[in-house]
mmCIF file of C-alpha atoms in Angstrom:
data_model
loop_
_atom_site.group_PDB
_atom_site.id
_atom_site.type_symbol
_atom_site.label_atom_id
_atom_site.label_comp_id
_atom_site.label_asym_id
_atom_site.label_seq_id
_atom_site.Cartn_x
_atom_site.Cartn_y
_atom_site.Cartn_z
ATOM 1 C CA MET A 1 -0.023 0.147 -0.112
ATOM 2 C CA THR A 2 2.266 3.025 -1.339
ATOM 3 C CA PHE A 3 -0.628 5.836 -2.059
ATOM 4 C CA LEU A 4 -1.774 6.746 1.193
ATOM 5 C CA PRO A 5 -5.735 8.650 0.513
ATOM 6 C CA GLU A 6 -6.431 11.515 2.490
ATOM 7 C CA LEU A 7 -8.575 11.825 5.210
ATOM 8 C CA THR A 8 -11.889 13.871 4.810
ATOM 9 C CA SER A 9 -13.329 15.906 7.644
ATOM 10 C CA ALA A 10 -16.090 13.464 8.125
ATOM 11 C CA GLU A 11 -13.396 10.545 8.452
ATOM 12 C CA ILE A 12 -11.333 12.598 10.862
ATOM 13 C CA GLU A 13 -14.119 13.050 13.114
ATOM 14 C CA ARG A 14 -15.762 9.319 13.216
ATOM 15 C CA TYR A 15 -12.435 8.024 13.416
ATOM 16 C CA ALA A 16 -10.930 10.538 15.987
ATOM 17 C CA ARG A 17 -10.257 7.886 18.973
ATOM 18 C CA HIS A 18 -7.785 5.882 16.289
ATOM 19 C CA ILE A 19 -6.390 8.834 15.283
ATOM 20 C CA VAL A 20 -5.036 10.330 18.927
ATOM 21 C CA LEU A 21 -3.863 6.922 19.790
ATOM 22 C CA ARG A 22 -0.031 7.524 19.519
ATOM 23 C CA ASP A 23 0.119 3.668 17.689
ATOM 24 C CA ILE A 24 -2.376 4.509 14.913
ATOM 25 C CA GLY A 25 -2.656 8.540 14.858
ATOM 26 C CA GLY A 26 -3.472 9.788 11.214
ATOM 27 C CA ALA A 27 -1.116 7.807 8.987
ATOM 28 C CA GLY A 28 -2.351 4.276 10.707
ATOM 29 C CA GLN A 29 -5.999 5.734 10.006
ATOM 30 C CA ARG A 30 -4.758 6.219 6.157
ATOM 31 C CA LYS A 31 -3.327 2.868 6.162
ATOM 32 C CA LEU A 32 -6.815 1.691 7.417
ATOM 33 C CA LYS A 33 -8.680 3.462 4.515
ATOM 34 C CA ALA A 34 -6.316 2.103 2.056
ATOM 35 C CA ALA A 35 -6.072 -1.354 2.816
ATOM 36 C CA LYS A 36 -8.489 -4.494 1.072
ATOM 37 C CA VAL A 37 -8.765 -7.046 3.501
ATOM 38 C CA CYS A 38 -10.923 -10.356 2.377
ATOM 39 C CA VAL A 39 -12.864 -12.084 5.215
ATOM 40 C CA ILE A 40 -13.502 -15.815 4.397
ATOM 41 C CA GLY A 41 -16.916 -16.835 6.334
ATOM 42 C CA ALA A 42 -19.598 -14.536 7.759
ATOM 43 C CA GLY A 43 -20.728 -16.751 10.561
ATOM 44 C CA GLY A 44 -19.730 -17.060 13.952
ATOM 45 C CA LEU A 45 -15.945 -15.313 13.864
ATOM 46 C CA GLY A 46 -16.688 -13.674 10.561
ATOM 47 C CA ALA A 47 -19.896 -11.633 12.109
ATOM 48 C CA PRO A 48 -17.498 -9.734 14.930
ATOM 49 C CA LEU A 49 -14.808 -9.411 12.419
ATOM 50 C CA LEU A 50 -16.348 -7.778 10.003
ATOM 51 C CA LEU A 51 -18.156 -5.294 12.293
ATOM 52 C CA TYR A 52 -14.610 -3.952 13.745
ATOM 53 C CA LEU A 53 -13.165 -4.040 10.676
ATOM 54 C CA ALA A 54 -16.304 -1.650 8.781
ATOM 55 C CA ALA A 55 -16.510 0.326 12.298
ATOM 56 C CA ALA A 56 -12.339 0.663 12.419
ATOM 57 C CA GLY A 57 -12.326 2.497 8.734
ATOM 58 C CA VAL A 58 -10.985 -0.386 6.313
ATOM 59 C CA GLY A 59 -11.215 1.028 2.944
ATOM 60 C CA GLU A 60 -12.327 -2.424 1.388
ATOM 61 C CA ILE A 61 -13.625 -5.329 2.899
ATOM 62 C CA HIS A 62 -14.534 -8.795 0.603
ATOM 63 C CA VAL A 63 -16.626 -10.939 2.213
ATOM 64 C CA ILE A 64 -16.591 -14.735 1.028
ATOM 65 C CA ASP A 65 -19.617 -17.056 2.319
ATOM 66 C CA ASP A 66 -22.023 -19.461 0.629
ATOM 67 C CA ASP A 67 -24.466 -19.897 3.186
ATOM 68 C CA ILE A 68 -27.936 -18.470 4.442
ATOM 69 C CA VAL A 69 -29.014 -17.192 7.158
ATOM 70 C CA SER A 70 -30.654 -19.573 9.629
ATOM 71 C CA ALA A 71 -32.576 -19.135 13.275
ATOM 72 C CA SER A 72 -29.508 -21.142 14.852
ATOM 73 C CA ASN A 73 -26.897 -18.743 13.650
ATOM 74 C CA LEU A 74 -28.527 -16.181 15.451
ATOM 75 C CA GLN A 75 -27.373 -17.095 18.844
ATOM 76 C CA ARG A 76 -23.727 -15.667 18.207
ATOM 77 C CA GLN A 77 -23.601 -14.337 14.676
ATOM 78 C CA VAL A 78 -24.488 -10.605 15.629
ATOM 79 C CA LEU A 79 -24.313 -9.207 11.893
ATOM 80 C CA PHE A 80 -27.846 -10.526 11.227
ATOM 81 C CA GLY A 81 -31.479 -10.684 12.597
ATOM 82 C CA GLU A 82 -34.944 -11.995 12.296
ATOM 83 C CA GLN A 83 -35.419 -9.913 9.343
ATOM 84 C CA ASP A 84 -32.558 -11.782 7.862
ATOM 85 C CA LEU A 85 -33.521 -15.057 7.881
ATOM 86 C CA GLY A 86 -33.262 -16.882 4.639
ATOM 87 C CA ARG A 87 -31.338 -14.365 3.161
ATOM 88 C CA PRO A 88 -27.500 -14.902 1.798
ATOM 89 C CA LYS A 89 -25.613 -14.183 4.793
ATOM 90 C CA VAL A 90 -23.178 -11.945 2.177
ATOM 91 C CA GLU A 91 -26.145 -9.886 1.382
ATOM 92 C CA ALA A 92 -26.911 -9.694 4.723
ATOM 93 C CA ALA A 93 -23.682 -8.602 6.160
ATOM 94 C CA ALA A 94 -22.696 -6.369 3.278
ATOM 95 C CA ASP A 95 -25.934 -4.551 4.254
ATOM 96 C CA ALA A 96 -25.267 -4.699 7.750
ATOM 97 C CA LEU A 97 -21.609 -3.325 7.543
ATOM 98 C CA ARG A 98 -23.136 -0.449 4.930
ATOM 99 C CA ARG A 99 -25.993 0.487 7.438
ATOM 100 C CA LEU A 100 -22.722 1.111 10.153
ATOM 101 C CA ASN A 101 -20.337 2.706 7.957
ATOM 102 C CA PRO A 102 -21.177 4.022 4.833
ATOM 103 C CA LEU A 103 -17.638 4.863 4.097
ATOM 104 C CA VAL A 104 -16.712 1.354 3.417
ATOM 105 C CA ARG A 105 -16.448 -0.311 -0.078
ATOM 106 C CA VAL A 106 -18.266 -4.080 0.778
ATOM 107 C CA ILE A 107 -17.850 -6.286 -2.003
ATOM 108 C CA THR A 108 -19.659 -9.737 -1.754
ATOM 109 C CA HIS A 109 -18.373 -13.603 -3.121
ATOM 110 C CA GLN A 110 -21.700 -15.879 -2.709
ATOM 111 C CA ALA A 111 -19.389 -19.138 -3.016
ATOM 112 C CA ARG A 112 -17.890 -22.127 -1.600
ATOM 113 C CA LEU A 113 -14.042 -21.589 -1.541
ATOM 114 C CA THR A 114 -12.401 -24.303 -2.560
ATOM 115 C CA PRO A 115 -8.805 -24.801 -4.387
ATOM 116 C CA ALA A 116 -9.931 -24.186 -7.704
ATOM 117 C CA ASN A 117 -11.376 -20.659 -6.654
ATOM 118 C CA VAL A 118 -9.046 -19.368 -3.542
ATOM 119 C CA ARG A 119 -6.482 -18.001 -5.555
ATOM 120 C CA GLU A 120 -8.949 -15.669 -7.132
ATOM 121 C CA LEU A 121 -11.026 -14.736 -4.506
ATOM 122 C CA ILE A 122 -8.282 -13.330 -2.714
ATOM 123 C CA GLU A 123 -6.252 -11.855 -5.396
ATOM 124 C CA GLY A 124 -7.319 -8.275 -5.044
ATOM 125 C CA CYS A 125 -6.878 -8.021 -1.403
ATOM 126 C CA ASP A 126 -3.652 -7.019 0.800
ATOM 127 C CA ILE A 127 -4.552 -9.384 3.696
ATOM 128 C CA VAL A 128 -6.884 -12.283 4.556
ATOM 129 C CA ALA A 129 -8.890 -13.200 7.604
ATOM 130 C CA ASP A 130 -9.994 -16.895 7.742
ATOM 131 C CA GLY A 131 -13.068 -17.153 10.333
ATOM 132 C CA SER A 132 -14.193 -20.616 8.057
ATOM 133 C CA ASP A 133 -15.154 -23.779 10.376
ATOM 134 C CA ASN A 134 -13.237 -26.772 8.762
ATOM 135 C CA PHE A 135 -9.659 -27.911 7.990
ATOM 136 C CA ASP A 136 -10.118 -28.308 4.854
ATOM 137 C CA THR A 137 -10.829 -24.758 4.267
ATOM 138 C CA ARG A 138 -8.124 -23.621 6.444
ATOM 139 C CA TYR A 139 -5.332 -25.689 4.889
ATOM 140 C CA THR A 140 -6.712 -24.453 1.392
ATOM 141 C CA VAL A 141 -6.468 -20.700 2.227
ATOM 142 C CA SER A 142 -2.967 -21.033 3.882
ATOM 143 C CA ASP A 143 -1.548 -22.249 1.107
ATOM 144 C CA ALA A 144 -2.621 -20.024 -1.522
ATOM 145 C CA CYS A 145 -1.909 -16.902 1.005
ATOM 146 C CA PHE A 146 1.795 -18.564 0.897
ATOM 147 C CA TYR A 147 2.125 -18.910 -2.670
ATOM 148 C CA ALA A 148 0.106 -15.592 -3.041
ATOM 149 C CA LYS A 149 2.434 -13.664 -0.473
ATOM 150 C CA LYS A 150 -0.305 -12.382 1.483
ATOM 151 C CA PRO A 151 -0.364 -12.194 5.460
ATOM 152 C CA LEU A 152 -3.215 -14.183 6.454
ATOM 153 C CA VAL A 153 -4.804 -14.459 10.115
ATOM 154 C CA THR A 154 -6.409 -17.532 11.275
ATOM 155 C CA ALA A 155 -8.733 -18.648 13.884
ATOM 156 C CA ALA A 156 -10.909 -21.125 15.722
ATOM 157 C CA VAL A 157 -13.103 -22.158 18.492
ATOM 158 C CA GLY A 158 -14.352 -24.857 20.204
ATOM 159 C CA GLN A 159 -16.955 -25.510 22.763
ATOM 160 C CA PHE A 160 -15.480 -23.129 25.547
ATOM 161 C CA ASP A 161 -11.923 -22.375 23.782
ATOM 162 C CA GLY A 162 -10.384 -21.018 20.630
ATOM 163 C CA SER A 163 -6.884 -19.841 18.925
ATOM 164 C CA LEU A 164 -5.652 -17.577 16.892
ATOM 165 C CA THR A 165 -2.203 -17.033 14.963
ATOM 166 C CA THR A 166 -0.833 -14.550 12.018
ATOM 167 C CA LEU A 167 0.372 -16.558 9.032
ATOM 168 C CA ARG A 168 3.426 -14.341 7.308
ATOM 169 C CA PRO A 169 5.590 -17.765 5.910
ATOM 170 C CA PHE A 170 6.960 -15.807 2.568
ATOM 171 C CA GLU A 171 9.086 -13.709 4.984
ATOM 172 C CA THR A 172 11.883 -14.473 6.995
ATOM 173 C CA GLY A 173 11.961 -14.475 10.132
ATOM 174 C CA PRO A 174 14.936 -12.466 13.135
ATOM 175 C CA ASP A 175 16.787 -15.379 13.029
ATOM 176 C CA GLY A 176 17.331 -15.741 9.499
ATOM 177 C CA LEU A 177 14.794 -18.625 9.085
ATOM 178 C CA PRO A 178 11.538 -18.501 7.120
ATOM 179 C CA ASN A 179 8.649 -17.882 9.199
ATOM 180 C CA PRO A 180 6.360 -20.689 10.124
ATOM 181 C CA THR A 181 3.280 -22.093 8.007
ATOM 182 C CA TYR A 182 0.300 -23.248 9.233
ATOM 183 C CA ARG A 183 1.809 -27.050 7.934
ATOM 184 C CA CYS A 184 4.196 -26.229 10.540
ATOM 185 C CA LEU A 185 1.790 -25.759 13.199
ATOM 186 C CA PHE A 186 -0.832 -28.271 12.149
ATOM 187 C CA PRO A 187 0.944 -30.614 10.015
ATOM 188 C CA HIS A 188 -1.776 -33.019 9.431
ATOM 189 C CA LYS A 189 -5.511 -32.640 9.292
ATOM 190 C CA PRO A 190 -7.460 -34.398 12.353
ATOM 191 C CA PRO A 191 -8.797 -37.671 10.982
ATOM 192 C CA GLN A 192 -12.305 -37.170 9.383
ATOM 193 C CA GLY A 193 -15.010 -37.187 12.475
ATOM 194 C CA SER A 194 -12.309 -36.757 15.301
ATOM 195 C CA LEU A 195 -13.660 -33.363 15.774
ATOM 196 C CA PRO A 196 -17.579 -32.769 16.156
ATOM 197 C CA THR A 197 -19.167 -30.023 14.611
ATOM 198 C CA CYS A 198 -20.318 -26.809 16.317
ATOM 199 C CA ALA A 199 -23.832 -28.071 15.703
ATOM 200 C CA GLU A 200 -23.493 -31.493 16.947
ATOM 201 C CA ALA A 201 -20.571 -30.293 19.916
ATOM 202 C CA GLY A 202 -22.594 -26.418 20.480
ATOM 203 C CA VAL A 203 -20.162 -23.259 20.774
ATOM 204 C CA LEU A 204 -20.525 -20.613 23.307
ATOM 205 C CA GLY A 205 -22.152 -17.278 21.496
ATOM 206 C CA ALA A 206 -19.720 -14.996 23.492
ATOM 207 C CA LEU A 207 -16.998 -16.712 22.542
ATOM 208 C CA THR A 208 -17.034 -16.395 19.070
ATOM 209 C CA GLY A 209 -17.517 -12.656 19.810
ATOM 210 C CA MET A 210 -14.739 -12.457 21.480
ATOM 211 C CA VAL A 211 -12.057 -14.334 18.749
ATOM 212 C CA GLY A 212 -13.658 -12.681 16.025
ATOM 213 C CA ALA A 213 -12.902 -9.222 18.066
ATOM 214 C CA LEU A 214 -8.889 -10.218 18.563
ATOM 215 C CA MET A 215 -9.003 -11.443 14.677
ATOM 216 C CA ALA A 216 -9.948 -7.782 13.693
ATOM 217 C CA LEU A 217 -7.291 -6.318 16.161
ATOM 218 C CA GLU A 218 -4.689 -8.680 14.054
ATOM 219 C CA VAL A 219 -5.923 -7.590 11.250
ATOM 220 C CA VAL A 220 -5.538 -3.556 12.126
ATOM 221 C CA ARG A 221 -2.192 -4.170 13.784
ATOM 222 C CA GLU A 222 -0.688 -5.700 10.167
ATOM 223 C CA ILE A 223 -1.990 -2.885 8.218
ATOM 224 C CA VAL A 224 -0.817 -0.100 10.719
ATOM 225 C CA GLY A 225 2.273 -1.903 12.507
ATOM 226 C CA PHE A 226 2.257 -1.583 16.188
ATOM 227 C CA GLY A 227 2.755 -3.778 18.890
ATOM 228 C CA GLN A 228 4.038 -7.846 18.580
ATOM 229 C CA SER A 229 2.716 -9.509 15.932
ATOM 230 C CA MET A 230 1.121 -12.680 16.439
ATOM 231 C CA VAL A 231 3.461 -14.502 13.684
ATOM 232 C CA GLY A 232 5.288 -17.679 15.352
ATOM 233 C CA ARG A 233 3.052 -17.363 18.136
ATOM 234 C CA LEU A 234 -0.420 -19.012 19.194
ATOM 235 C CA ALA A 235 -2.791 -17.295 21.396
ATOM 236 C CA LEU A 236 -5.345 -20.152 23.455
ATOM 237 C CA PHE A 237 -8.166 -19.085 24.762
ATOM 238 C CA ASP A 238 -10.197 -21.087 27.863
ATOM 239 C CA LEU A 239 -13.357 -19.677 28.620
ATOM 240 C CA ALA A 240 -14.357 -22.398 30.956
ATOM 241 C CA ALA A 241 -11.657 -21.765 33.002
ATOM 242 C CA MET A 242 -10.740 -18.514 31.990
ATOM 243 C CA ARG A 243 -7.385 -18.882 31.294
ATOM 244 C CA PHE A 244 -4.991 -17.219 28.693
ATOM 245 C CA GLU A 245 -1.685 -18.171 26.850
ATOM 246 C CA THR A 246 0.408 -17.659 24.184
ATOM 247 C CA LEU A 247 2.480 -20.292 22.790
ATOM 248 C CA SER A 248 5.605 -19.849 20.417
ATOM 249 C CA TYR A 249 5.888 -22.039 17.766
ATOM 250 C CA GLY A 250 8.995 -21.822 14.709
ATOM 251 C CA TRP A 251 9.842 -23.298 11.163
ATOM 252 C CA ASP A 252 9.167 -26.813 10.323
ATOM 253 C CA GLU A 253 12.389 -27.920 7.626
ATOM 254 C CA ASP A 254 10.386 -30.804 6.662
ATOM 255 C CA ASN A 255 6.772 -28.779 5.896
ATOM 256 C CA PRO A 256 6.170 -28.895 2.198
ATOM 257 C CA LEU A 257 5.996 -25.266 1.515
ATOM 258 C CA ASN A 258 8.955 -23.464 2.505
ATOM 259 C CA GLY A 259 10.818 -26.317 3.623
ATOM 260 C CA ARG A 260 14.205 -27.239 2.950
ATOM 261 C CA SER A 261 12.913 -30.241 0.430
ATOM 262 C CA ALA A 262 10.970 -27.676 -1.357
ATOM 263 C CA ALA A 263 13.305 -24.926 -1.381
ATOM 264 C CA ALA A 264 15.574 -27.168 -3.112
ATOM 265 C CA GLU A 265 13.148 -27.896 -5.748
#
């Protein structure tokens, strides 16, 4: 993002609490205005993530989801209300974001993300945030972001627990080694059926709100540049015990993306 658009007087008033923050300021808010963010999934994580990105003044938000709004979504997917039942999630989400902040451009993709379309869907964006609910999509997105050299903020939730990390594996860390990939953190997908789905096990609605909001924070951090990045760090949340911890993880030289064998090819 080399060109930074100026802020209008209306934007200066709207984002005043960001602008007075020393680590964001006017320059950081202009970076947010210039940014294009792709959000995968408008569900439990995507709903609060999208709201906070729009409220923060991210200039262009792409929303990818193929689902429709159902009554069981309303317990946690705070973008939607009764009036949205039966509507495509991307359509209802776009309406909600435009009501919240008409200064933000929202682009919708009512599609299921697959290996065949992922590169096209993320191509025009600066950063990707993955709030999907399955490992197939997470691996597909993380691989595509590696090859496209796009930062990725990815998170997941269980019944009362969640996790969050940021990936920039196309860059080198301060130790001179490549940054880790998603496959360094999770080398193999769990066996089919080994993890219950949200519909089977349930999920605490406020948990998805908390983790989705933290995803938005990490997207803003990657755009503006403040504090300590979550690259190479995994945040874990256990709301049943109200326990929070952050673990470090590193590059696996055997991973298939930027491992030693891949570099030799």
